[in-house]
Short mmCIF file of C-alpha atoms in Angstrom, two decimals:
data_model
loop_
_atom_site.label_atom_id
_atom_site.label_comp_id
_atom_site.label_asym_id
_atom_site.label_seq_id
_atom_site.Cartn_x
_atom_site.Cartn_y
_atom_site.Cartn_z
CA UNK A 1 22.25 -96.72 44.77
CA UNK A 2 20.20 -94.36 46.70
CA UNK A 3 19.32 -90.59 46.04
CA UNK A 4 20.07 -87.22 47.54
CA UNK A 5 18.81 -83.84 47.22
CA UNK A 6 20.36 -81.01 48.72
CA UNK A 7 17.97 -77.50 48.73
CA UNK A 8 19.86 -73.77 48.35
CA UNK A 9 17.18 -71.19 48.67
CA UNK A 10 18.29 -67.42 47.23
CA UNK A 11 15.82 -64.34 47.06
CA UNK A 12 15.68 -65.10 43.34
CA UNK A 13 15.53 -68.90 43.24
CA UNK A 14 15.57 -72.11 44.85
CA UNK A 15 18.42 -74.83 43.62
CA UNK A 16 17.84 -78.72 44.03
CA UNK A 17 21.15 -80.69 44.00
CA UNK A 18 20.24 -84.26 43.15
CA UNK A 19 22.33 -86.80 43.58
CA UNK A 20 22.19 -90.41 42.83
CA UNK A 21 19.73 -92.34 41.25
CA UNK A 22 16.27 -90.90 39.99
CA UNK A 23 14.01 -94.41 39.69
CA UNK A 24 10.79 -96.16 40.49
CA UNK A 25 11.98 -96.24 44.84
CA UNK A 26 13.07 -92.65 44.82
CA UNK A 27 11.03 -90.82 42.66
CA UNK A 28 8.04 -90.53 45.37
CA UNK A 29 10.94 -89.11 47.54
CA UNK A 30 11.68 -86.33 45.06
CA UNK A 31 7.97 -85.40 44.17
CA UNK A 32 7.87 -84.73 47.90
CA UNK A 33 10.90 -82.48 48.04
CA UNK A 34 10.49 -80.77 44.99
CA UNK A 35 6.24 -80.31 45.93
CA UNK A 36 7.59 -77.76 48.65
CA UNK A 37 8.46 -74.97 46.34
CA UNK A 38 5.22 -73.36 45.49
CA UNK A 39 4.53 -71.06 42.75
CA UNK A 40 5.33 -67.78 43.28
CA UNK A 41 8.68 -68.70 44.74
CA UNK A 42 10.53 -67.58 40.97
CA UNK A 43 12.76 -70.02 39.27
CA UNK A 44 13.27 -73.61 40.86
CA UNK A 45 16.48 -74.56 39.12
CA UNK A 46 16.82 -78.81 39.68
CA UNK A 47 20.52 -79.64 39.24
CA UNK A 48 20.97 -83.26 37.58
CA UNK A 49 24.60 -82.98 37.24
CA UNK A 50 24.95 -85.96 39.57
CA UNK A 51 22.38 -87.83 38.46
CA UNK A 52 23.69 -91.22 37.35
CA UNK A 53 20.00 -92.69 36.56
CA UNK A 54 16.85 -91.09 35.24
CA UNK A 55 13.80 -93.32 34.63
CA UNK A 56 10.26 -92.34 33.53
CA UNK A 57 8.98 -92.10 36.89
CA UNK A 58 11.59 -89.81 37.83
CA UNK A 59 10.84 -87.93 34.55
CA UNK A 60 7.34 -88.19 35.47
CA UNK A 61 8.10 -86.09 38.29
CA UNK A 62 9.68 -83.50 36.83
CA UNK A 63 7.40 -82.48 34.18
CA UNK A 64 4.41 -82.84 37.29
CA UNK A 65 6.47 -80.17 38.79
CA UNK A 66 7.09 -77.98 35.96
CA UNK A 67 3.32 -77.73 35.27
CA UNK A 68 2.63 -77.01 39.34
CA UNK A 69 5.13 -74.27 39.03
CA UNK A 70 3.86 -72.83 35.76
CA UNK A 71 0.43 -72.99 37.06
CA UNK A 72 1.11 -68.99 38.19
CA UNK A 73 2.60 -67.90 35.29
CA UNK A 74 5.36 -66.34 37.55
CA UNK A 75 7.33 -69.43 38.58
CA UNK A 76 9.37 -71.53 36.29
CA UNK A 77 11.80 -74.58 36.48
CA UNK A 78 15.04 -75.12 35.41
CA UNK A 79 16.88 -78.48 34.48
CA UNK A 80 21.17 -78.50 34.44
CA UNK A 81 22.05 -81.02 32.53
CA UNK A 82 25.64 -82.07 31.61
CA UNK A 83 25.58 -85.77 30.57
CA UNK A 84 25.30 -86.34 26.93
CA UNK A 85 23.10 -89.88 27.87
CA UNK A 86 20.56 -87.57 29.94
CA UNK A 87 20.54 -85.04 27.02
CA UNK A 88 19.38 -87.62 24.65
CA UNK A 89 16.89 -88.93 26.69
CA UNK A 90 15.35 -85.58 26.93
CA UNK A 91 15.36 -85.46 23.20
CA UNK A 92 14.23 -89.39 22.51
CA UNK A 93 11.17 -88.29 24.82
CA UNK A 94 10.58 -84.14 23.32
CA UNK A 95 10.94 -82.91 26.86
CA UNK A 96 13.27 -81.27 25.85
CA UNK A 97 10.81 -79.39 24.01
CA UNK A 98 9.38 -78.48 27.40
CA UNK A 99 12.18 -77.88 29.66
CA UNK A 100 14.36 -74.84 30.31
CA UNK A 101 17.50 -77.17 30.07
CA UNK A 102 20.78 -75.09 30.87
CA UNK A 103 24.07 -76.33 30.26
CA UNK A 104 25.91 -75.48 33.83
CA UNK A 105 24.64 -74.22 37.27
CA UNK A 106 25.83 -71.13 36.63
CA UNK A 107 24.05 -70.82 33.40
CA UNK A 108 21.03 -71.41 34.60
CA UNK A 109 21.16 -68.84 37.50
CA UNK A 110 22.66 -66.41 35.45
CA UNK A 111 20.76 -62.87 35.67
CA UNK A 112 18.35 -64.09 38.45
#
């Protein structure tokens, strides 16, 4: 299965859609999307609803661009996560711990 990311900018905050499959062949694909939002640009909310498949390298990735983005002090990012399976592995790895993980889209855009 391949992977897709669709980008929403707002004055407030940036939304990645990703769909798919997060892995070893298209992590590199989603450091290079997600690299494009600077700090400074606010919150950077990454959606994972459709995510069917998150490996290391694509978690890996995320917490290389939650320390870019934090690098200001200003910027942040934001993880949705709905599957119970991706919650865990959050947990099982205590990035949880590190991640702003929101419940729904609309929870984690809430009072932007």
């Amino acid at each position: 299965m391949s992977m897709h990311v669709e980008v929403t900018r707002r004055p407030t905050h940036v939304v990645a859609h990703v769909q798919g499959e997060v892995d070893l062949a298209t992590a590199p694909e989603l450091r290079t999307i997600l690299a494009e939002f600077a700090p400074g640009e606010g919150v950077v909310v990454v959606d994972l609803t459709d995510v069917a498949f998150l490996d290391s390298s694509g978690l890996s990735v995320l917490v290389e661009v939650h320390q870019h983005l934090a690098s200001d002090g200003l910027s942040s990012l934001r993880l949705v996560v709905t599957r119970p399976t991706m919650r865990r592995l959050l947990e099982a790895t205590g990035l949880i711990e590190i991640f702003d993980v929101r419940p729904s889209l609309e929870d984690a855009v809430r009072g932007l």
